[in-house]
Amino acid sequence: MSFSEFIAMGYHGFYVWTSYGVSAVLFIALYLGVKSQNKSMKQQLKRRYSREELSQAKEAQAQAKEAQAKQQAERDDTVHADSMAQGENL
Amino acid sequence: MSWQWFHRLSSPKWFYQISGRMLPWLWTITLALLAFGLYQGLYNSPADYQQGNSVRIMYLHVPTAMASMFFYVYMAIAAAVGYIWRIKVAHMVAVSIAPVGAMMTFLALFTGSFWGRPTWNTWWIWDARITSELILLFLYLGFMSLHQAFDDREVGDRAAGVLAMVGLVNIPIIHYSVYWWNTLHQGATISKFEKPTIDPSMLTALLTMIVAIILFALCIILIRIRTEIMSREYGKQWLKEEICQ
């Protein structure tokens, strides 16, 4: 069978090749569409998670600062109380 | 009997991980079978003594038609499992199948039309097999639009699930239409309980293409389920670890 005979498909080339062509195009389009959906969803989640991590880190930082301030205040209080006590002793 | 496999199957985490490991293998097998099936169907098999080379459309028409029915049954079963046991993954499976099944149905109708023109001298006829297959396409499309019509995704899952289950009645109608009614569409060649009335090289091409196209649809569906899992389970720690690794 020669190449041109193969393409002609004995006068049925138009029907055969349209069927195969349209199917191939739809299959490839489906694959690409599904793949890009998957990819964009993955990126969306990545952004979401890194945003969450950032806000969590900020929150943790703020909490640490607060705790530090509280500790400092407590220390100040005890120092103050100590000095008060010492004052009373005097 | 242990139901452990059933519970594992219903876990999004297990499904996501196992499908991720299976997909490369599935794609390899699919592409190899597709290549062999196309070679066999387009080149290495004879033309039909009556239909000539247009018979080669069969290697697309029969697999897509079979896939359209097979995946509809699968979708309805998944919808039922999700409806009855309230299993999330089952609904994700049903939702992921619908567009792939719709495309298979469209291709079955399209290739059938392009096979019918040189063979029966008509693009379209309202015969039982073709009309019931067209109804199948509308069932798929109806499932998809009904699912999207609700703001609450879980309500959409259940409503579309009911439609899928009701539509299941159409499947035996499609299958037996060529026996029940006097139709232009030809009867079954391989899915009957006798020796297939087909040339061996044609049978090889046909069976290969059936497996290849069903596997192709399966790969696409698995990717869609993975996307669906990501969009629904984003709050889960395991998914975060899976994505950020």
Coordinates of C-alpha atoms in Angstrom, one line a residue:
Chain A
M1 CA 0.0 0.0 0.0
S2 CA 1.4 3.4 -1.0
F3 CA 1.2 6.5 1.2
S4 CA -1.3 8.2 -1.1
E5 CA -3.5 5.0 -1.1
F6 CA -3.3 5.0 2.7
I7 CA -4.5 8.6 2.9
A8 CA -7.2 8.1 0.3
M9 CA -8.7 5.0 2.2
G10 CA -10.5 4.0 -1.0
Y11 CA -12.7 7.1 -1.3
H12 CA -13.5 7.0 2.5
G13 CA -10.5 9.1 3.5
F14 CA -12.6 12.2 4.3
Y15 CA -14.8 10.2 6.7
V16 CA -12.1 8.2 8.3
W17 CA -9.6 11.0 8.8
T18 CA -12.3 13.5 10.1
S19 CA -13.3 10.9 12.7
Y20 CA -9.8 10.3 13.8
G21 CA -8.8 14.0 13.6
V22 CA -11.7 15.3 15.6
S23 CA -11.2 12.5 18.2
A24 CA -7.5 13.3 18.5
V25 CA -8.1 17.0 18.9
L26 CA -10.8 16.5 21.6
F27 CA -8.6 13.9 23.5
I28 CA -5.6 16.3 23.5
A29 CA -7.8 19.3 24.4
L30 CA -9.3 17.3 27.3
Y31 CA -5.9 16.2 28.5
L32 CA -4.5 19.8 28.4
G33 CA -7.6 21.3 30.0
V34 CA -7.6 18.8 32.9
K35 CA -3.9 19.1 33.4
S36 CA -4.0 22.9 33.6
Q37 CA -6.9 22.8 36.0
N38 CA -4.9 20.5 38.2
K39 CA -1.9 22.7 38.0
S40 CA -3.7 25.9 38.8
M41 CA -5.4 24.3 41.8
K42 CA -2.1 23.1 43.1
Q43 CA -0.6 26.7 42.7
Q44 CA -3.7 28.1 44.4
L45 CA -3.2 25.8 47.4
K46 CA 0.5 26.6 47.5
R47 CA -0.2 30.3 47.7
R48 CA -2.9 29.7 50.3
Y49 CA -0.6 27.6 52.5
S50 CA 2.3 30.1 52.3
R51 CA -0.1 32.9 53.1
E52 CA -1.4 30.9 56.1
E53 CA 2.2 30.2 57.2
L54 CA 3.1 33.8 57.0
S55 CA 0.1 34.9 59.0
Q56 CA 0.8 32.1 61.5
A57 CA 4.4 33.2 61.8
K58 CA 3.3 36.8 62.3
E59 CA 0.8 35.7 65.0
A60 CA 3.5 33.7 66.7
Q61 CA 5.9 36.7 66.6
A62 CA 3.2 39.0 68.1
Q63 CA 2.4 36.4 70.7
A64 CA 6.1 36.1 71.6
K65 CA 6.4 39.9 71.9
E66 CA 3.4 40.1 74.1
A67 CA 4.7 37.4 76.3
Q68 CA 8.0 39.1 76.6
A69 CA 6.3 42.4 77.4
K70 CA 4.2 40.6 80.0
Q71 CA 7.3 39.1 81.6
Q72 CA 9.1 42.4 81.6
A73 CA 6.1 44.0 83.2
E74 CA 6.0 41.3 85.8
R75 CA 9.7 41.7 86.5
D76 CA 9.2 45.4 86.8
D77 CA 6.4 44.8 89.3
T78 CA 8.5 42.5 91.4
V79 CA 11.4 44.9 91.3
H80 CA 9.0 47.7 92.3
A81 CA 7.6 45.5 95.0
D82 CA 11.0 44.6 96.2
S83 CA 12.0 48.2 96.4
M84 CA 8.8 49.0 98.2
A85 CA 9.6 46.2 100.7
Q86 CA 13.0 47.5 101.0
G87 CA 11.7 51.0 101.6
E88 CA 9.4 49.7 104.3
N89 CA 12.4 48.0 105.9
L90 CA 14.3 51.2 106.0
Chain B
M1 CA -15.2 -10.3 55.2
S2 CA -13.0 -7.3 55.9
W3 CA -14.4 -3.9 55.0
Q4 CA -11.0 -2.3 55.6
W5 CA -10.4 -1.8 51.8
F6 CA -13.7 0.0 51.5
H7 CA -12.9 2.4 54.2
R8 CA -9.4 3.0 52.9
L9 CA -10.9 3.6 49.4
S10 CA -13.2 6.2 50.9
S11 CA -10.3 8.2 52.4
P12 CA -9.3 11.1 50.2
K13 CA -5.7 10.9 51.5
W14 CA -5.3 7.3 50.4
F15 CA -7.0 8.0 47.1
Y16 CA -4.7 11.0 46.4
Q17 CA -1.5 9.1 47.2
I18 CA -2.3 5.9 45.5
S19 CA -3.6 7.6 42.3
G20 CA -0.4 9.7 42.2
R21 CA 1.7 6.6 42.2
M22 CA -0.5 4.8 39.7
L23 CA -0.8 7.5 37.1
P24 CA 2.6 7.3 35.4
W25 CA 2.2 3.5 34.9
L26 CA -1.4 3.9 33.6
W27 CA -0.2 6.6 31.1
T28 CA 2.6 4.4 29.8
I29 CA 0.2 1.4 29.2
T30 CA -2.4 3.7 27.7
L31 CA 0.0 5.3 25.2
A32 CA 1.5 1.9 24.2
L33 CA -1.9 0.3 23.6
L34 CA -3.1 3.4 21.8
A35 CA -0.1 3.3 19.5
F36 CA -0.5 -0.4 18.8
G37 CA -4.3 0.0 18.4
L38 CA -4.0 2.8 15.9
Y39 CA -1.3 0.9 13.8
Q40 CA -3.5 -2.2 13.8
G41 CA -6.7 -0.4 13.1
L42 CA -5.5 2.0 10.4
Y43 CA -2.9 0.0 8.7
N44 CA -2.5 -3.7 9.7
S45 CA -6.2 -4.8 9.3
P46 CA -8.2 -5.3 6.2
A47 CA -10.9 -3.2 4.8
D48 CA -14.4 -4.6 5.2
Y49 CA -15.7 -6.5 2.1
Q50 CA -18.9 -4.4 2.1
Q51 CA -18.1 -1.2 3.9
G52 CA -14.5 -0.7 2.6
N53 CA -12.1 1.4 4.6
S54 CA -14.9 3.3 6.4
V55 CA -15.0 0.3 8.7
R56 CA -11.8 1.7 10.4
I57 CA -14.1 4.3 12.1
M58 CA -15.3 1.3 14.1
Y59 CA -12.0 1.3 16.1
L60 CA -13.0 4.7 17.5
H61 CA -16.8 4.4 17.4
V62 CA -17.2 1.2 19.4
P63 CA -14.6 2.0 22.1
T64 CA -16.1 5.5 22.7
A65 CA -19.6 4.2 22.8
M66 CA -18.7 1.4 25.2
A67 CA -16.8 3.9 27.4
S68 CA -19.8 6.3 27.4
M69 CA -22.0 3.6 28.8
F70 CA -19.4 2.0 31.1
F71 CA -18.5 5.3 32.7
Y72 CA -22.2 6.2 33.1
V73 CA -22.8 3.1 35.1
Y74 CA -19.6 3.8 37.1
M75 CA -20.8 7.4 37.7
A76 CA -24.3 6.3 38.9
I77 CA -22.8 3.7 41.2
A78 CA -20.4 6.3 42.7
A79 CA -23.3 8.7 43.1
A80 CA -25.4 6.1 44.9
V81 CA -22.5 5.2 47.2
G82 CA -22.1 8.8 48.0
Y83 CA -25.8 9.3 48.5
I84 CA -26.4 6.3 50.7
W85 CA -23.2 6.2 52.8
R86 CA -22.4 9.9 52.6
I87 CA -18.9 9.2 51.4
K88 CA -17.2 12.3 50.1
V89 CA -14.8 10.6 47.7
A90 CA -17.7 8.9 45.9
H91 CA -19.3 12.2 45.0
M92 CA -15.9 13.5 43.8
V93 CA -15.6 10.4 41.6
A94 CA -19.1 11.0 40.1
V95 CA -18.4 14.6 39.4
S96 CA -15.1 13.9 37.8
I97 CA -16.5 11.3 35.5
A98 CA -19.3 13.4 34.0
P99 CA -17.4 15.6 31.5
V100 CA -15.2 12.7 30.3
G101 CA -18.3 10.6 29.8
A102 CA -20.0 13.4 28.0
M103 CA -17.1 13.7 25.6
M104 CA -17.0 10.0 24.9
T105 CA -20.8 10.1 24.2
F106 CA -20.3 13.0 21.8
L107 CA -17.5 11.2 20.0
A108 CA -19.5 8.0 19.7
L109 CA -22.3 10.0 18.1
F110 CA -19.9 12.0 15.9
T111 CA -17.9 9.1 14.6
G112 CA -21.2 7.2 14.2
S113 CA -22.4 10.0 12.0
F114 CA -19.3 9.9 9.9
W115 CA -19.5 6.2 9.6
G116 CA -23.2 6.3 8.8
R117 CA -22.8 8.8 5.9
P118 CA -20.7 6.5 3.6
T119 CA -22.4 3.3 4.9
W120 CA -26.2 4.2 5.2
N121 CA -26.0 7.4 3.1
T122 CA -27.3 9.5 6.0
W123 CA -25.6 11.5 8.7
W124 CA -28.3 11.1 11.2
I125 CA -31.5 9.1 11.8
W126 CA -33.9 9.0 14.7
D127 CA -33.4 5.3 15.3
A128 CA -33.6 3.7 18.8
R129 CA -29.8 3.2 19.3
I130 CA -28.8 6.6 18.2
T131 CA -31.7 8.4 20.0
S132 CA -31.0 6.6 23.3
E133 CA -27.3 7.5 23.0
L134 CA -28.2 11.1 22.4
I135 CA -30.3 11.0 25.6
L136 CA -27.2 9.7 27.4
L137 CA -25.4 12.8 26.2
F138 CA -28.2 14.9 27.7
L139 CA -28.0 13.0 30.9
Y140 CA -24.3 13.7 31.3
L141 CA -24.9 17.4 30.5
G142 CA -27.9 17.5 32.8
F143 CA -25.8 16.0 35.6
M144 CA -23.1 18.6 35.1
S145 CA -25.4 21.6 35.0
L146 CA -27.5 20.4 37.9
H147 CA -24.4 19.9 40.0
Q148 CA -23.3 23.5 39.3
A149 CA -26.7 25.0 39.9
F150 CA -26.3 24.9 43.7
D151 CA -24.2 27.3 45.9
D152 CA -23.8 24.5 48.4
R153 CA -21.6 21.9 46.7
E154 CA -23.0 19.0 48.9
V155 CA -26.6 19.8 47.9
G156 CA -25.4 19.7 44.3
D157 CA -23.7 16.4 44.9
R158 CA -26.9 14.8 46.1
A159 CA -29.2 16.4 43.6
A160 CA -27.1 15.5 40.6
G161 CA -26.5 12.0 42.2
V162 CA -30.3 11.4 42.1
L163 CA -30.3 12.3 38.4
A164 CA -27.4 10.0 37.7
M165 CA -29.2 7.1 39.4
V166 CA -32.5 7.7 37.6
G167 CA -30.8 8.0 34.3
L168 CA -29.3 4.5 34.8
V169 CA -32.5 3.1 33.3
N170 CA -31.3 4.4 29.9
I171 CA -28.2 2.1 29.8
P172 CA -30.1 -1.2 29.2
I173 CA -32.3 0.6 26.7
I174 CA -29.2 1.6 24.7
H175 CA -27.7 -1.8 24.9
Y176 CA -30.8 -3.8 23.9
S177 CA -32.2 -1.2 21.5
V178 CA -30.7 -3.1 18.5
Y179 CA -32.7 -6.2 19.5
W180 CA -35.9 -4.6 20.8
W181 CA -36.6 -2.3 17.8
N182 CA -36.0 -2.7 14.2
T183 CA -33.2 -0.3 13.7
L184 CA -30.8 0.8 11.0
H185 CA -27.9 0.4 13.5
Q186 CA -26.2 -3.0 13.1
G187 CA -26.4 -5.6 15.9
A188 CA -23.7 -6.6 18.3
T189 CA -20.5 -8.2 17.0
I190 CA -18.5 -9.0 20.0
S191 CA -20.6 -8.4 23.1
K192 CA -22.8 -11.4 22.6
F193 CA -22.6 -15.0 23.8
E194 CA -21.3 -16.6 20.6
K195 CA -18.1 -16.6 18.7
P196 CA -17.5 -13.0 17.4
T197 CA -18.3 -12.7 13.7
I198 CA -15.2 -10.6 12.9
D199 CA -11.8 -11.0 11.3
P200 CA -9.1 -11.8 13.9
S201 CA -6.9 -8.8 12.9
M202 CA -10.0 -6.5 13.2
L203 CA -10.8 -8.1 16.6
T204 CA -7.3 -7.4 17.8
A205 CA -7.5 -3.8 16.7
L206 CA -10.9 -3.3 18.3
L207 CA -10.1 -4.9 21.6
T208 CA -6.9 -3.0 21.9
M209 CA -8.6 0.3 21.2
I210 CA -11.4 -0.5 23.7
V211 CA -8.9 -1.1 26.5
A212 CA -6.8 1.9 25.4
I213 CA -9.6 4.4 25.3
I214 CA -11.1 3.2 28.6
L215 CA -7.7 3.5 30.2
F216 CA -7.2 7.0 28.7
A217 CA -10.6 8.1 30.2
L218 CA -9.5 6.5 33.5
C219 CA -6.3 8.5 33.5
I220 CA -8.2 11.8 32.8
I221 CA -10.7 10.9 35.5
L222 CA -8.0 10.2 38.1
I223 CA -6.4 13.6 37.4
R224 CA -9.8 15.3 37.8
I225 CA -10.5 13.5 41.1
R226 CA -7.1 14.7 42.4
T227 CA -8.1 18.3 41.4
E228 CA -11.4 17.8 43.1
I229 CA -9.8 16.4 46.3
M230 CA -7.5 19.5 46.4
S231 CA -10.4 21.9 46.0
R232 CA -12.5 20.2 48.8
E233 CA -9.9 19.1 51.3
Y234 CA -7.6 22.1 51.4
G235 CA -7.8 22.4 55.1
K236 CA -6.3 19.0 55.8
Q237 CA -2.7 18.7 57.1
W238 CA -1.8 15.7 54.9
L239 CA -2.7 17.6 51.8
K240 CA -0.6 20.5 52.9
E241 CA 2.3 18.2 53.4
E242 CA 1.7 16.5 50.0
I243 CA 1.6 19.9 48.2
C244 CA 4.4 21.6 50.0
Q245 CA 6.9 18.8 49.9

